[in-house]
Amino acid sequence: MTELVEISEDVSFIGHNSEVRLLGIAPLSTLVASVAADNTVRVWKTSTGEPLKYIVEVSGAPVSHIAFSPNAEYLGLLSGSRVSLLDVSDGT
């Protein structure tokens, strides 16, 4: 817990502003993705607990499923009948 507090001081923003509804773990367990009730998506490094430096806001229907690609380069998001791919490296 102490490490997370120290990291939060170094990162300009951390976490979500509403409760987390979904979690997804990358195949090699190096990353975890979280989706909050406000449809924001964060990706976290499991080795440090540090979030990557972006938040993605998904418009439209709530995100109902998330899954990493086999190499963890992309995160698939299902929102209503729309599928989106997130580039994990930069959040685009």
PDB file of C-alpha atoms in Angstrom:
ATOM      1  CA  MET A   1       0.000   0.000   0.000  1.00  0.00           C
ATOM      2  CA  THR A   2       2.863   2.380   0.774  1.00  0.00           C
ATOM      3  CA  GLU A   3       4.227   1.900  -2.761  1.00  0.00           C
ATOM      4  CA  LEU A   4       0.843   2.826  -4.266  1.00  0.00           C
ATOM      5  CA  VAL A   5       0.714   6.017  -2.194  1.00  0.00           C
ATOM      6  CA  GLU A   6       4.215   6.940  -3.394  1.00  0.00           C
ATOM      7  CA  ILE A   7       3.259   6.245  -7.017  1.00  0.00           C
ATOM      8  CA  SER A   8       0.089   8.332  -6.719  1.00  0.00           C
ATOM      9  CA  GLU A   9       2.222  11.334  -5.812  1.00  0.00           C
ATOM     10  CA  ASP A  10       4.199  10.919  -9.064  1.00  0.00           C
ATOM     11  CA  VAL A  11       1.230  10.400 -11.396  1.00  0.00           C
ATOM     12  CA  SER A  12      -0.902  13.376 -12.376  1.00  0.00           C
ATOM     13  CA  PHE A  13      -4.101  11.383 -11.948  1.00  0.00           C
ATOM     14  CA  ILE A  14      -4.838   7.939 -10.585  1.00  0.00           C
ATOM     15  CA  GLY A  15      -7.860   5.714 -10.437  1.00  0.00           C
ATOM     16  CA  HIS A  16     -11.426   6.352 -11.436  1.00  0.00           C
ATOM     17  CA  ASN A  17     -14.040   8.859 -10.281  1.00  0.00           C
ATOM     18  CA  SER A  18     -16.726   6.175  -9.904  1.00  0.00           C
ATOM     19  CA  GLU A  19     -16.843   2.523  -8.879  1.00  0.00           C
ATOM     20  CA  VAL A  20     -15.049  -0.074 -10.992  1.00  0.00           C
ATOM     21  CA  ARG A  21     -17.423  -2.473 -12.758  1.00  0.00           C
ATOM     22  CA  LEU A  22     -15.095  -4.626 -14.885  1.00  0.00           C
ATOM     23  CA  LEU A  23     -11.538  -5.921 -14.724  1.00  0.00           C
ATOM     24  CA  GLY A  24      -9.550  -7.705 -17.408  1.00  0.00           C
ATOM     25  CA  ILE A  25      -6.117  -9.302 -17.082  1.00  0.00           C
ATOM     26  CA  ALA A  26      -3.607  -9.515 -19.937  1.00  0.00           C
ATOM     27  CA  PRO A  27      -2.559 -13.056 -20.952  1.00  0.00           C
ATOM     28  CA  LEU A  28       0.873 -12.827 -19.273  1.00  0.00           C
ATOM     29  CA  SER A  29      -0.614 -11.009 -16.246  1.00  0.00           C
ATOM     30  CA  THR A  30       1.573  -7.942 -16.798  1.00  0.00           C
ATOM     31  CA  LEU A  31      -1.373  -5.560 -17.234  1.00  0.00           C
ATOM     32  CA  VAL A  32      -4.864  -5.159 -15.823  1.00  0.00           C
ATOM     33  CA  ALA A  33      -7.614  -3.035 -17.385  1.00  0.00           C
ATOM     34  CA  SER A  34     -10.429  -1.516 -15.356  1.00  0.00           C
ATOM     35  CA  VAL A  35     -13.733  -0.004 -16.462  1.00  0.00           C
ATOM     36  CA  ALA A  36     -15.698   2.265 -14.127  1.00  0.00           C
ATOM     37  CA  ALA A  37     -19.411   3.027 -13.999  1.00  0.00           C
ATOM     38  CA  ASP A  38     -18.739   6.327 -15.804  1.00  0.00           C
ATOM     39  CA  ASN A  39     -17.346   4.326 -18.785  1.00  0.00           C
ATOM     40  CA  THR A  40     -13.743   5.350 -18.187  1.00  0.00           C
ATOM     41  CA  VAL A  41     -11.026   2.801 -18.914  1.00  0.00           C
ATOM     42  CA  ARG A  42      -7.626   2.589 -17.199  1.00  0.00           C
ATOM     43  CA  VAL A  43      -4.759   0.185 -17.793  1.00  0.00           C
ATOM     44  CA  TRP A  44      -2.426  -0.708 -14.913  1.00  0.00           C
ATOM     45  CA  LYS A  45       1.001  -2.347 -14.616  1.00  0.00           C
ATOM     46  CA  THR A  46       0.682  -5.349 -12.317  1.00  0.00           C
ATOM     47  CA  SER A  47       4.353  -5.230 -11.333  1.00  0.00           C
ATOM     48  CA  THR A  48       4.035  -1.805  -9.695  1.00  0.00           C
ATOM     49  CA  GLY A  49       0.315  -1.047  -9.454  1.00  0.00           C
ATOM     50  CA  GLU A  50       1.003   2.084 -11.498  1.00  0.00           C
ATOM     51  CA  PRO A  51      -1.579   3.184 -14.085  1.00  0.00           C
ATOM     52  CA  LEU A  52      -0.528   4.022 -17.616  1.00  0.00           C
ATOM     53  CA  LYS A  53      -0.699   7.777 -18.191  1.00  0.00           C
ATOM     54  CA  TYR A  54      -4.065   7.987 -19.916  1.00  0.00           C
ATOM     55  CA  ILE A  55      -7.765   7.560 -19.226  1.00  0.00           C
ATOM     56  CA  VAL A  56     -10.099   6.633 -22.055  1.00  0.00           C
ATOM     57  CA  GLU A  57     -13.723   7.759 -21.909  1.00  0.00           C
ATOM     58  CA  VAL A  58     -16.029   5.497 -23.924  1.00  0.00           C
ATOM     59  CA  SER A  59     -19.154   7.234 -25.220  1.00  0.00           C
ATOM     60  CA  GLY A  60     -22.484   5.510 -25.655  1.00  0.00           C
ATOM     61  CA  ALA A  61     -23.687   2.332 -23.997  1.00  0.00           C
ATOM     62  CA  PRO A  62     -21.898   1.000 -20.923  1.00  0.00           C
ATOM     63  CA  VAL A  63     -18.864  -1.174 -21.612  1.00  0.00           C
ATOM     64  CA  SER A  64     -20.009  -4.737 -20.905  1.00  0.00           C
ATOM     65  CA  HIS A  65     -16.920  -6.794 -21.824  1.00  0.00           C
ATOM     66  CA  ILE A  66     -13.181  -6.201 -22.114  1.00  0.00           C
ATOM     67  CA  ALA A  67     -10.402  -8.474 -23.368  1.00  0.00           C
ATOM     68  CA  PHE A  68      -6.713  -8.052 -24.139  1.00  0.00           C
ATOM     69  CA  SER A  69      -5.242  -9.303 -27.409  1.00  0.00           C
ATOM     70  CA  PRO A  70      -2.895 -12.308 -27.005  1.00  0.00           C
ATOM     71  CA  ASN A  71       0.188 -10.040 -27.050  1.00  0.00           C
ATOM     72  CA  ALA A  72      -1.506  -7.363 -24.847  1.00  0.00           C
ATOM     73  CA  GLU A  73      -0.942  -4.644 -27.467  1.00  0.00           C
ATOM     74  CA  TYR A  74      -4.682  -4.003 -27.771  1.00  0.00           C
ATOM     75  CA  LEU A  75      -7.700  -3.996 -25.501  1.00  0.00           C
ATOM     76  CA  GLY A  76     -11.067  -4.893 -26.996  1.00  0.00           C
ATOM     77  CA  LEU A  77     -14.140  -3.130 -25.583  1.00  0.00           C
ATOM     78  CA  LEU A  78     -17.756  -4.167 -26.171  1.00  0.00           C
ATOM     79  CA  SER A  79     -20.203  -1.303 -25.649  1.00  0.00           C
ATOM     80  CA  GLY A  80     -23.760  -2.093 -26.700  1.00  0.00           C
ATOM     81  CA  SER A  81     -23.391  -3.438 -30.259  1.00  0.00           C
ATOM     82  CA  ARG A  82     -20.126  -1.519 -30.861  1.00  0.00           C
ATOM     83  CA  VAL A  83     -16.671  -3.060 -30.584  1.00  0.00           C
ATOM     84  CA  SER A  84     -13.666  -0.763 -30.100  1.00  0.00           C
ATOM     85  CA  LEU A  85      -9.954  -1.491 -29.994  1.00  0.00           C
ATOM     86  CA  LEU A  86      -7.687   0.468 -27.688  1.00  0.00           C
ATOM     87  CA  ASP A  87      -3.961   0.666 -28.393  1.00  0.00           C
ATOM     88  CA  VAL A  88      -2.569  -0.126 -24.947  1.00  0.00           C
ATOM     89  CA  SER A  89       0.687   1.777 -25.526  1.00  0.00           C
ATOM     90  CA  ASP A  90      -0.938   5.215 -25.821  1.00  0.00           C
ATOM     91  CA  GLY A  91      -4.711   4.887 -25.307  1.00  0.00           C
ATOM     92  CA  THR A  92      -5.730   5.646 -28.896  1.00  0.00           C
TER      93      THR A  92
END
